[in-house]
Tab-separated table of C-alpha atoms in Angstrom:
chain	number	residue	atom	x	y	z
D	1	MET	CA	-14.886	0.697	-32.721
D	2	LEU	CA	-17.442	-0.555	-30.198
D	3	THR	CA	-17.502	1.009	-26.726
D	4	ALA	CA	-16.434	-2.255	-25.077
D	5	GLU	CA	-13.512	-2.588	-27.491
D	6	ARG	CA	-12.409	0.992	-26.863
D	7	ARG	CA	-12.518	0.557	-23.100
D	8	GLN	CA	-10.555	-2.676	-23.291
D	9	LEU	CA	-7.942	-0.891	-25.382
D	10	ILE	CA	-7.754	1.852	-22.763
D	11	LEU	CA	-7.097	-0.792	-20.096
D	12	ASN	CA	-4.440	-2.422	-22.285
D	13	ILE	CA	-2.650	0.899	-22.707
D	14	LEU	CA	-2.963	1.609	-18.972
D	15	HIS	CA	-1.392	-1.716	-17.998
D	16	ARG	CA	1.380	-1.196	-20.540
D	17	ASP	CA	2.238	2.412	-19.672
D	18	LYS	CA	1.073	2.501	-16.008
D	19	LYS	CA	-0.954	5.655	-16.733
D	20	VAL	CA	-3.150	7.200	-19.413
D	21	LEU	CA	-3.873	10.827	-20.337
D	22	SER	CA	-7.303	11.785	-21.633
D	23	SER	CA	-5.865	14.096	-24.297
D	24	GLU	CA	-3.576	11.402	-25.688
D	25	LEU	CA	-6.314	8.762	-25.673
D	26	SER	CA	-8.603	11.135	-27.535
D	27	THR	CA	-6.027	11.508	-30.305
D	28	VAL	CA	-5.101	7.834	-30.506
D	29	LEU	CA	-8.678	6.539	-30.422
D	30	LYS	CA	-10.110	9.380	-32.548
D	31	VAL	CA	-12.930	10.251	-30.164
D	32	SER	CA	-13.669	13.348	-28.095
D	33	GLU	CA	-12.179	13.947	-24.667
D	34	ASP	CA	-15.720	13.899	-23.272
D	35	THR	CA	-16.073	10.336	-24.569
D	36	ILE	CA	-12.757	9.374	-22.993
D	37	ARG	CA	-13.735	10.935	-19.675
D	38	ARG	CA	-16.991	8.975	-19.761
D	39	ASP	CA	-15.045	5.782	-20.468
D	40	LEU	CA	-12.667	6.451	-17.572
D	41	ARG	CA	-15.559	7.200	-15.248
D	42	GLU	CA	-17.298	3.923	-16.102
D	43	LEU	CA	-14.074	1.946	-15.746
D	44	ALA	CA	-13.368	3.610	-12.389
D	45	GLU	CA	-16.842	2.728	-11.136
D	46	SER	CA	-16.067	-0.890	-12.003
D	47	GLY	CA	-12.865	-0.693	-9.937
D	48	LEU	CA	-10.626	-1.157	-12.988
D	49	LEU	CA	-8.675	2.097	-12.685
D	50	GLN	CA	-8.250	5.185	-10.506
D	51	ARG	CA	-9.102	8.501	-12.118
D	52	VAL	CA	-6.725	11.407	-11.533
D	53	HIS	CA	-6.584	14.915	-12.957
D	54	GLY	CA	-6.162	14.614	-16.711
D	55	GLY	CA	-6.306	10.827	-16.932
D	56	ALA	CA	-6.067	7.644	-14.879
D	57	LEU	CA	-3.691	5.334	-13.023
D	58	LEU	CA	-3.839	1.663	-12.129
D	59	ALA	CA	-6.301	0.952	-9.326
D	60	SER	CA	-5.211	-0.463	-6.000
D	61	PRO	CA	-5.705	-4.227	-5.568
D	62	ALA	CA	-6.641	-3.577	-1.925
D	63	ILE	CA	-10.354	-3.251	-2.687
D	64	ALA	CA	-10.907	-6.929	-1.854
D	65	SER	CA	-11.972	-8.140	1.591
D	66	TYR	CA	-9.376	-9.004	4.231
D	67	ALA	CA	-10.050	-12.722	3.776
D	68	ASP	CA	-9.592	-12.474	0.013
D	69	ARG	CA	-6.426	-10.376	0.376
D	70	GLN	CA	-4.891	-13.086	2.545
D	71	LYS	CA	-4.987	-15.325	-0.522
D	72	GLN	CA	-3.286	-12.764	-2.797
D	73	ALA	CA	0.463	-13.150	-3.488
D	74	PRO	CA	1.222	-15.247	-0.351
D	75	LYS	CA	4.812	-16.023	-1.391
D	76	GLU	CA	5.546	-12.363	-2.080
D	77	LYS	CA	4.156	-11.336	1.288
D	78	GLU	CA	6.170	-13.969	3.100
D	79	ALA	CA	9.390	-12.824	1.386
D	80	ILE	CA	8.617	-9.191	2.255
D	81	ALA	CA	7.835	-10.141	5.846
D	82	ARG	CA	11.114	-12.033	6.323
D	83	ALA	CA	13.076	-9.031	5.087
D	84	ALA	CA	11.074	-6.487	7.067
D	85	ALA	CA	11.240	-8.463	10.326
D	86	LYS	CA	15.050	-8.207	10.227
D	87	LEU	CA	14.801	-4.415	10.409
D	88	VAL	CA	13.410	-4.642	13.955
D	89	CYS	CA	16.074	-4.305	16.656
D	90	PRO	CA	15.905	-5.440	20.303
D	91	GLY	CA	14.359	-2.916	22.664
D	92	GLN	CA	12.569	-0.934	19.979
D	93	VAL	CA	9.027	0.393	20.026
D	94	VAL	CA	7.491	-0.628	16.696
D	95	ILE	CA	4.177	0.429	15.186
D	96	LEU	CA	2.706	-2.404	13.132
D	97	ASP	CA	-0.017	-1.111	10.852
D	98	GLY	CA	-2.861	-3.410	9.877
D	99	GLY	CA	-2.799	-5.543	6.758
D	100	THR	CA	-2.097	-9.031	5.538
D	101	THR	CA	1.598	-8.328	4.881
D	102	THR	CA	2.181	-6.747	8.292
D	103	LEU	CA	0.469	-9.773	9.826
D	104	GLN	CA	3.162	-11.892	8.201
D	105	VAL	CA	5.818	-9.567	9.666
D	106	ALA	CA	4.391	-10.216	13.143
D	107	ARG	CA	4.582	-13.961	12.528
D	108	HIS	CA	8.223	-13.715	11.421
D	109	LEU	CA	9.536	-11.778	14.430
D	110	PRO	CA	12.133	-13.942	16.247
D	111	LEU	CA	10.982	-15.577	19.450
D	112	ASP	CA	13.973	-14.166	21.328
D	113	LEU	CA	13.215	-10.576	20.233
D	114	GLN	CA	12.401	-8.229	23.094
D	115	ALA	CA	10.403	-5.266	21.818
D	116	THR	CA	7.130	-3.387	22.146
D	117	VAL	CA	4.646	-3.601	19.284
D	118	VAL	CA	1.904	-1.009	18.965
D	119	THR	CA	-0.891	-1.991	16.576
D	120	ASN	CA	-4.436	-1.126	15.555
D	121	SER	CA	-4.899	-4.600	14.082
D	122	PRO	CA	-6.731	-7.250	16.147
D	123	PRO	CA	-5.287	-10.093	13.984
D	124	ILE	CA	-1.743	-8.849	14.663
D	125	ALA	CA	-2.393	-8.499	18.408
D	126	ILE	CA	-3.718	-12.073	18.478
D	127	ALA	CA	-0.749	-13.354	16.458
D	128	LEU	CA	1.655	-11.808	18.983
D	129	ALA	CA	-0.301	-12.871	22.075
D	130	GLU	CA	1.806	-16.017	22.438
D	131	HIS	CA	5.133	-14.323	21.681
D	132	PRO	CA	7.202	-14.731	24.858
D	133	ASN	CA	9.146	-11.458	24.751
D	134	ILE	CA	7.035	-8.891	22.908
D	135	LYS	CA	4.826	-6.445	24.767
D	136	VAL	CA	1.693	-5.705	22.737
D	137	VAL	CA	-0.069	-2.330	22.915
D	138	MET	CA	-3.485	-2.497	21.258
D	139	LEU	CA	-4.862	0.777	19.916
D	140	GLY	CA	-8.581	1.255	20.420
D	141	GLY	CA	-11.126	2.858	18.127
D	142	GLN	CA	-13.884	1.824	15.758
D	143	LEU	CA	-13.282	-1.410	13.864
D	144	TYR	CA	-13.110	-0.872	10.111
D	145	LYS	CA	-14.403	-4.330	9.246
D	146	LYS	CA	-13.196	-4.517	5.661
D	147	ALA	CA	-9.538	-4.073	6.688
D	148	LEU	CA	-9.833	-5.392	10.273
D	149	VAL	CA	-8.170	-2.322	11.781
D	150	ASN	CA	-9.242	0.171	14.418
D	151	VAL	CA	-9.685	3.730	13.147
D	152	GLY	CA	-11.088	7.031	14.317
D	153	ALA	CA	-10.335	9.821	16.780
D	154	ALA	CA	-9.479	7.473	19.673
D	155	THR	CA	-6.901	5.633	17.551
D	156	ILE	CA	-5.262	8.865	16.415
D	157	GLU	CA	-5.227	10.339	19.942
D	158	SER	CA	-3.416	7.244	21.268
D	159	LEU	CA	-0.850	7.462	18.472
D	160	ARG	CA	-0.090	11.079	19.414
D	161	MET	CA	1.230	9.796	22.750
D	162	ILE	CA	3.690	7.380	21.119
D	163	ARG	CA	7.193	8.010	19.777
D	164	ALA	CA	8.177	4.811	18.000
D	165	ASP	CA	11.532	3.792	16.605
D	166	LEU	CA	9.985	2.160	13.575
D	167	CYS	CA	6.662	2.015	11.763
D	168	MET	CA	5.808	-0.877	9.464
D	169	LEU	CA	3.209	0.562	7.133
D	170	GLY	CA	0.844	-1.645	5.180
D	171	VAL	CA	0.695	-0.072	1.718
D	172	CYS	CA	-2.568	-0.195	-0.231
D	173	SER	CA	-1.237	1.847	-3.153
D	174	LEU	CA	2.118	3.432	-3.930
D	175	HIS	CA	2.959	5.753	-6.790
D	176	PRO	CA	6.037	7.979	-7.320
D	177	GLU	CA	3.881	11.041	-8.014
D	178	ILE	CA	0.744	10.379	-5.936
D	179	GLY	CA	2.544	8.848	-2.940
D	180	ILE	CA	0.882	6.545	-0.427
D	181	SER	CA	-2.887	6.259	-0.825
D	182	VAL	CA	-5.740	4.171	0.564
D	183	GLN	CA	-9.408	3.366	-0.028
D	184	ASN	CA	-10.771	4.756	3.258
D	185	LEU	CA	-10.438	8.306	4.640
D	186	ASP	CA	-10.382	7.243	8.312
D	187	GLU	CA	-7.618	4.760	7.569
D	188	ALA	CA	-5.660	7.504	5.787
D	189	HIS	CA	-5.762	9.677	8.923
D	190	VAL	CA	-4.562	6.785	11.111
D	191	LYS	CA	-1.683	5.929	8.777
D	192	ARG	CA	-0.634	9.575	8.710
D	193	ALA	CA	-0.562	9.621	12.530
D	194	MET	CA	1.540	6.445	12.534
D	195	ILE	CA	4.052	8.038	10.182
D	196	ALA	CA	4.206	11.207	12.280
D	197	GLY	CA	4.947	9.199	15.423
D	198	ALA	CA	7.861	7.119	14.094
D	199	ALA	CA	11.547	7.891	13.570
D	200	GLU	CA	11.716	5.586	10.539
D	201	VAL	CA	8.931	4.324	8.283
D	202	VAL	CA	8.992	1.072	6.315
D	203	GLY	CA	6.528	0.693	3.455
D	204	LEU	CA	5.593	-2.899	2.625
D	205	ALA	CA	4.318	-3.398	-0.923
D	206	THR	CA	3.808	-6.354	-3.234
D	207	ALA	CA	4.348	-5.899	-6.967
D	208	GLN	CA	0.600	-5.411	-7.540
D	209	LYS	CA	0.534	-2.320	-5.334
D	210	LEU	CA	3.358	-0.442	-7.033
D	211	ASP	CA	2.390	2.314	-9.487
D	212	THR	CA	-1.239	2.249	-8.326
D	213	ALA	CA	-3.461	4.869	-6.714
D	214	ALA	CA	-6.462	5.012	-4.393
D	215	PRO	CA	-8.850	7.879	-3.555
D	216	TYR	CA	-7.281	9.113	-0.279
D	217	VAL	CA	-3.661	10.256	-0.088
D	218	VAL	CA	-1.762	9.544	3.138
D	219	GLU	CA	1.637	11.099	2.454
D	220	SER	CA	4.217	11.537	-0.275
D	221	ILE	CA	6.863	8.932	-1.055
D	222	HIS	CA	9.308	11.022	0.987
D	223	ALA	CA	7.533	9.899	4.174
D	224	LEU	CA	9.108	6.457	3.728
D	225	THR	CA	12.593	5.543	4.909
D	226	TYR	CA	12.539	2.104	3.271
D	227	LEU	CA	10.436	0.337	0.691
D	228	VAL	CA	10.405	-3.424	1.207
D	229	THR	CA	9.076	-5.294	-1.791
D	230	ALA	CA	9.282	-8.753	-3.305
D	231	PRO	CA	12.271	-10.268	-5.130
D	232	ILE	CA	10.136	-10.660	-8.263
D	233	VAL	CA	9.892	-6.872	-8.670
D	234	SER	CA	12.171	-5.797	-11.518
D	235	ASP	CA	14.767	-3.029	-11.466
D	236	GLU	CA	12.735	-1.283	-14.156
D	237	MET	CA	9.688	-1.061	-11.882
D	238	LEU	CA	11.782	0.573	-9.159
D	239	VAL	CA	13.623	3.206	-11.209
D	240	ALA	CA	11.281	6.062	-10.286
D	241	TYR	CA	11.337	5.151	-6.586
D	242	LYS	CA	15.131	4.999	-6.469
D	243	ALA	CA	15.295	8.361	-8.252
D	244	LEU	CA	13.409	9.851	-5.305
D	245	GLY	CA	16.139	8.631	-2.930
D	246	LEU	CA	14.134	5.813	-1.393
D	247	THR	CA	16.072	2.850	-0.023
D	248	ILE	CA	14.709	-0.324	-1.610
D	249	ILE	CA	14.923	-3.752	0.009
D	250	ARG	CA	13.990	-6.838	-2.000
D	251	ASP	CA	15.692	-9.206	0.390
D	252	ALA	CA	17.105	-8.741	3.865
D	253	LEU	CA	20.730	-8.747	2.718
D	254	ASN	CA	20.524	-6.510	-0.317
D	255	PRO	CA	19.261	-2.944	0.299
D	256	THR	CA	19.791	-0.532	-2.601
D	257	ALA	CA	19.448	3.231	-2.709
């Protein structure tokens, strides 16, 4: 078997089973574990998977630029945003994390809603600038250009002063075992501070982001109160998340534990 054929087969198995183990691949493909590890390393460098101890998981789709991510799964994101926006109650202080899905949440907040939104996302702050009844608190820091969010010590220090009712977390990657993970270490620290400062945490994830992993872990699945995902996500995909006691919302009227 040619190297390219073997690596394609590894990817096929990964997409079928959602994970691969080096020891099992070695047996199935009749090559050494060193060869498999080399294959996984090359595939990871190409952004096709995320290596973990003993094997690999699906890679996060959030490696694209912000502009490109706005074009990914727009209908899913809109459905998620409509459901998530209905979780916000009048008078609440809400942390809106950066991201293209959370931007849609901001756009779907009712015009008669009176609330305070705290965000590190310039696009979200701009989207809410014309909202008649929402007070916007913009967190400072260094702009992480790829994700268009402010990060760093100043961002985290501001978050330590806030006790929010709700945090809407933009999820880069979500996995039952790995938890919430992201591509950038500074962003991981900011997301962790957002979680720590909120009474309830809502994870927003399209189908592509489920069962994937990224290099920097934010928190375990247990940090989330709700997972809001798209109606197209099957019950089978959510079995492991429900088993962990997470409340799943695929539409605003149908939460399931």
